[in-house]
C-alpha positions as a printed NumPy array, in Angstrom:
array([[109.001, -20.181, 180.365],
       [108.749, -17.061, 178.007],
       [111.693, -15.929, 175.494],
       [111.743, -12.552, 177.649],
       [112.136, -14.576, 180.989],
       [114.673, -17.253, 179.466],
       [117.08 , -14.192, 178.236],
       [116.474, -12.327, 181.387],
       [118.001, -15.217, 183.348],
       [120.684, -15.554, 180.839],
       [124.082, -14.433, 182.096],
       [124.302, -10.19 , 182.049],
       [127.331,  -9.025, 179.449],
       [127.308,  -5.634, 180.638],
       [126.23 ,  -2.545, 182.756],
       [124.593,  -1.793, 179.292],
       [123.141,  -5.382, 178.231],
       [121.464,  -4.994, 181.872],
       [120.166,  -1.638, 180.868],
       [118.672,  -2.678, 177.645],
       [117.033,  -5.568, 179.252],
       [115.256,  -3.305, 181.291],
       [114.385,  -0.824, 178.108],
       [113.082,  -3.786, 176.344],
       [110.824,  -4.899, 179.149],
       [109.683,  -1.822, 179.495],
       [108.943,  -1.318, 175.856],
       [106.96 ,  -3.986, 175.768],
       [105.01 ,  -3.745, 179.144],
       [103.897,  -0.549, 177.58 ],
       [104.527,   0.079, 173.64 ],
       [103.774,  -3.361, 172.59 ],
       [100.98 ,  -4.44 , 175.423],
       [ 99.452,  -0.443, 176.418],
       [ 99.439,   1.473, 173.595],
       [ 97.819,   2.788, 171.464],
       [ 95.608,   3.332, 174.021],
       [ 97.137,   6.254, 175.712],
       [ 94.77 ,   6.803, 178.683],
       [ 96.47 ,   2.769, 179.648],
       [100.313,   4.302, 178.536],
       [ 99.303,   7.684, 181.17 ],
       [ 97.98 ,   5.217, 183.927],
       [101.17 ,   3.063, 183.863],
       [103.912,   6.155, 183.853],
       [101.716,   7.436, 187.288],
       [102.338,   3.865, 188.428],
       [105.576,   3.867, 188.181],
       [106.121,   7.324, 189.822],
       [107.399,   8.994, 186.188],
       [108.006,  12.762, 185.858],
       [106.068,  14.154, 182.982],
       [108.401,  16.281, 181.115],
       [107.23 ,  19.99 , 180.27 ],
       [106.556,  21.175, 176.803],
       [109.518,  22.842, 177.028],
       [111.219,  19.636, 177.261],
       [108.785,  17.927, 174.793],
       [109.605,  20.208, 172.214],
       [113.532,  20.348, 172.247],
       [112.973,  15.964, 170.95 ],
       [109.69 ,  16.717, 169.041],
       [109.774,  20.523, 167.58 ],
       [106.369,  20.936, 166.97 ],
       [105.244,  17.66 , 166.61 ],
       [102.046,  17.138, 169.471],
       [103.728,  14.724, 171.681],
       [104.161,  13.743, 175.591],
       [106.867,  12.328, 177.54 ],
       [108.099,  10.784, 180.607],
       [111.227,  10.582, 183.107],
       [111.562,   6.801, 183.84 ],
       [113.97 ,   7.499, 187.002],
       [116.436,   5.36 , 185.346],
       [119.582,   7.792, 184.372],
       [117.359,   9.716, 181.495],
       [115.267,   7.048, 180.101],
       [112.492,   8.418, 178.667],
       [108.851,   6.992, 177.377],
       [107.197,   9.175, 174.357],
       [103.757,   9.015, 173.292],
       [103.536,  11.022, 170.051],
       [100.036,  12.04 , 168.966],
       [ 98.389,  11.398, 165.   ],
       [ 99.092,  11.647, 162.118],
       [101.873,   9.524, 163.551],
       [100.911,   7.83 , 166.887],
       [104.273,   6.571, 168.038],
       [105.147,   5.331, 171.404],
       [108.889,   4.724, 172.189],
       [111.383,   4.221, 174.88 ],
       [114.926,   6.223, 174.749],
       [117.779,   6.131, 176.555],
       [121.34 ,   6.814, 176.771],
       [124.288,   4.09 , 176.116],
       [127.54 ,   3.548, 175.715],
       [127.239,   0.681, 173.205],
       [124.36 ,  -0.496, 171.599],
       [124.586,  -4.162, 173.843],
       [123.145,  -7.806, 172.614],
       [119.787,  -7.22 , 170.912],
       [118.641, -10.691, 171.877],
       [115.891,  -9.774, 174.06 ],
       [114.267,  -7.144, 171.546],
       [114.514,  -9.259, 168.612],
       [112.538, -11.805, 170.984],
       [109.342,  -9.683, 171.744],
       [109.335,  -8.065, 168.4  ],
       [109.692, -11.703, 166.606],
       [106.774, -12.924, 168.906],
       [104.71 ,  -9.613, 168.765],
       [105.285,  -9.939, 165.232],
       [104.379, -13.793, 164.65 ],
       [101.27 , -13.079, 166.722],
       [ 99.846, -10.605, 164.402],
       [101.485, -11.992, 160.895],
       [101.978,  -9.719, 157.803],
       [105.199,  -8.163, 159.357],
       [107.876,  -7.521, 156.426],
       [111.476,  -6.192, 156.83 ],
       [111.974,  -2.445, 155.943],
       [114.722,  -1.1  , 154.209],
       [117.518,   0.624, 156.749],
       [117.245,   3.748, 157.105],
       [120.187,   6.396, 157.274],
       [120.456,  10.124, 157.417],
       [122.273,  13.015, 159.138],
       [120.623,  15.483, 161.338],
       [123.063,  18.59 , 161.734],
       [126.112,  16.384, 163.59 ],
       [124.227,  13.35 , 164.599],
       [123.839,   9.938, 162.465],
       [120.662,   8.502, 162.63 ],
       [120.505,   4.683, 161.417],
       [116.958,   2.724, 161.819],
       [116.048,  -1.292, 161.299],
       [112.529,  -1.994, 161.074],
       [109.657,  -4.286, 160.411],
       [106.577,  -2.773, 159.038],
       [103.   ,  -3.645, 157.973],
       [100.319,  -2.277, 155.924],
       [ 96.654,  -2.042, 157.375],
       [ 93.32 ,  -2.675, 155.357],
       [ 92.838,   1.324, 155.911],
       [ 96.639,   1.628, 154.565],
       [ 97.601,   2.954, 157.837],
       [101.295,   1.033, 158.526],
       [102.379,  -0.077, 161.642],
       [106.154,  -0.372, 162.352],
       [108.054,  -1.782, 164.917],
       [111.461,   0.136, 164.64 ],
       [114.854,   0.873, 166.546],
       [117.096,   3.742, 166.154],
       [120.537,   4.477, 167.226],
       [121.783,   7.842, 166.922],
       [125.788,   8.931, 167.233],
       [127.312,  12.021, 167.196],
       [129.252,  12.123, 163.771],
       [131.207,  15.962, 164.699],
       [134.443,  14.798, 165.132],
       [134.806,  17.726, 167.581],
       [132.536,  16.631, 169.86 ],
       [133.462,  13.187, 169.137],
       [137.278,  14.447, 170.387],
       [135.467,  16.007, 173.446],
       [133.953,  12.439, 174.303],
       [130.44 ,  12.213, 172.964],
       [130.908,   8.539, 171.79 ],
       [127.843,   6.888, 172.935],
       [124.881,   5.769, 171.06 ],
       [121.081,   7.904, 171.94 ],
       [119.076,   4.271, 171.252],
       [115.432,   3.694, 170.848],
       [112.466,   1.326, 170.477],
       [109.513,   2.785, 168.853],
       [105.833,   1.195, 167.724],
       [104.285,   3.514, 165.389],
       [101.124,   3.601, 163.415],
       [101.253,   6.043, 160.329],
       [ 98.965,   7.358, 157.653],
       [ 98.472,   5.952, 154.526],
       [101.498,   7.906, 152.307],
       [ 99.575,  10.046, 149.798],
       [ 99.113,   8.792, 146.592],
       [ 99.789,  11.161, 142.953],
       [ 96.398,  12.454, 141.862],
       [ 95.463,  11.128, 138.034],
       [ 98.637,  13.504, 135.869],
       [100.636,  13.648, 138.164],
       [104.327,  12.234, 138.613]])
C-alpha cells in the first residue's frame, strides 16, 4: 500500500484535514506526475470538468506574470500553470487552519527520494500590503543551474481590521517550480 493511500485511510481530523487530502492528491496527480508538460496539466483540468479562469481573473493572482488557471469545483480551489522564466504549477485553496501536513510531506519526501539532490531551503517571510506570506521549501539545482523547488505557502491577513472583521483563515498552497539560473555579477562587479 502507498504512503498517500495509508494516510488517506487514516482517521479524518477535520472538514479541513479532508480538504487538504484532496489538495494534496490533486497536487500530485498533476504538479508532481503532469507537469511540466502543460499540454498533459490542460488535458487533465478538461477531464475533470474545470472552468478556465479569464485573464481578468489570471491577472488579479499573477499581475503580469504569463500564467493560466483553473476552477477545481471544490469551494475556490484553484490549479495555476505559470509560464517561463518561472514555470510553476500549484494548487490553492482557501482554509480555515492550515490541517496535518502528513500527507504532503509524504509525496514530497517520496517525489523527493526518487529524484535525490533535494536540500531544505531557508523559510521564507515577507509582507505583501496586509497579507503575511510564510514559505517552507525543498529545492535543487540542475546541471543547466535551472532549480527546481517543491514549496508551500500560507498566506494570512495581518490588518488587524480585517482581522476584527473575520478574515482569519489561511490562503494555502502547493507549488512545483522550475526557475532560471539567478544571474551571476559580471567580472567588477559587487
Amino acid at each position: 500500500m502507498s504512503i498517500f493511500l495509508a494516510l488517506l485511510m487514516a482517521p479524518v481530523a477535520s472538514a479541513a484535514d479532508e480538504r487538504l487530502l484532496r489538495m494534496t492528491k490533486l497536487y500530485q496527480d498533476i504538479c508532481l506526475v503532469r507537469f511540466p508538460d502543460d499540454k498533459a496539466v490542460e488535458a487533465m483540468m478538461i477531464a475533470r470538468g474545470a472552468r478556465e479562469l479569464s485573464k481578468a481573473e489570471v491577472k488579479v493572482t499573477m499581475r503580469d506574470d504569463p500564467a493560466r488557471a483553473w476552477d477545481l469545483n471544490d469551494g475556490g480551489a484553484t490549479l495555476w500553470i505559470e509560464y517561463p522564466p518561472f514555470h510553476a504549477c500549484s494548487v490553492r485553496w482557501n482554509a480555515p487552519e492550515i490541517g496535518n501536513m502528513d500527507a504532503y510531506r509524504a509525496i514530497a519526501n517520496a517525489y523527493e527520494n526518487a529524484i535525490g539532490g533535494f536540500r531544505p531551503m531557508r523559510p521564507m517571510e515577507g509582507d505583501q500590503g496586509d497579507i503575511h506570506i510564510h514559505a517552507i521549501g525543498e529545492e535543487r539545482v540542475l546541471p543547466d543551474r535551472t532549480t527546481e523547488t517543491l514549496f508551500f505557502f500560507d498566506q494570512t491577513i495581518s490588518d488587524p481590521k480585517r482581522r476584527a472583521a473575520g478574515e482569519t483563515g489561511f490562503s494555502l498552497r502547493f507549488v512545483h517550480q522550475y526557475a532560471p539560473p539567478e544571474p551571476t555579477a559580471s567580472p567588477g562587479q559587487t
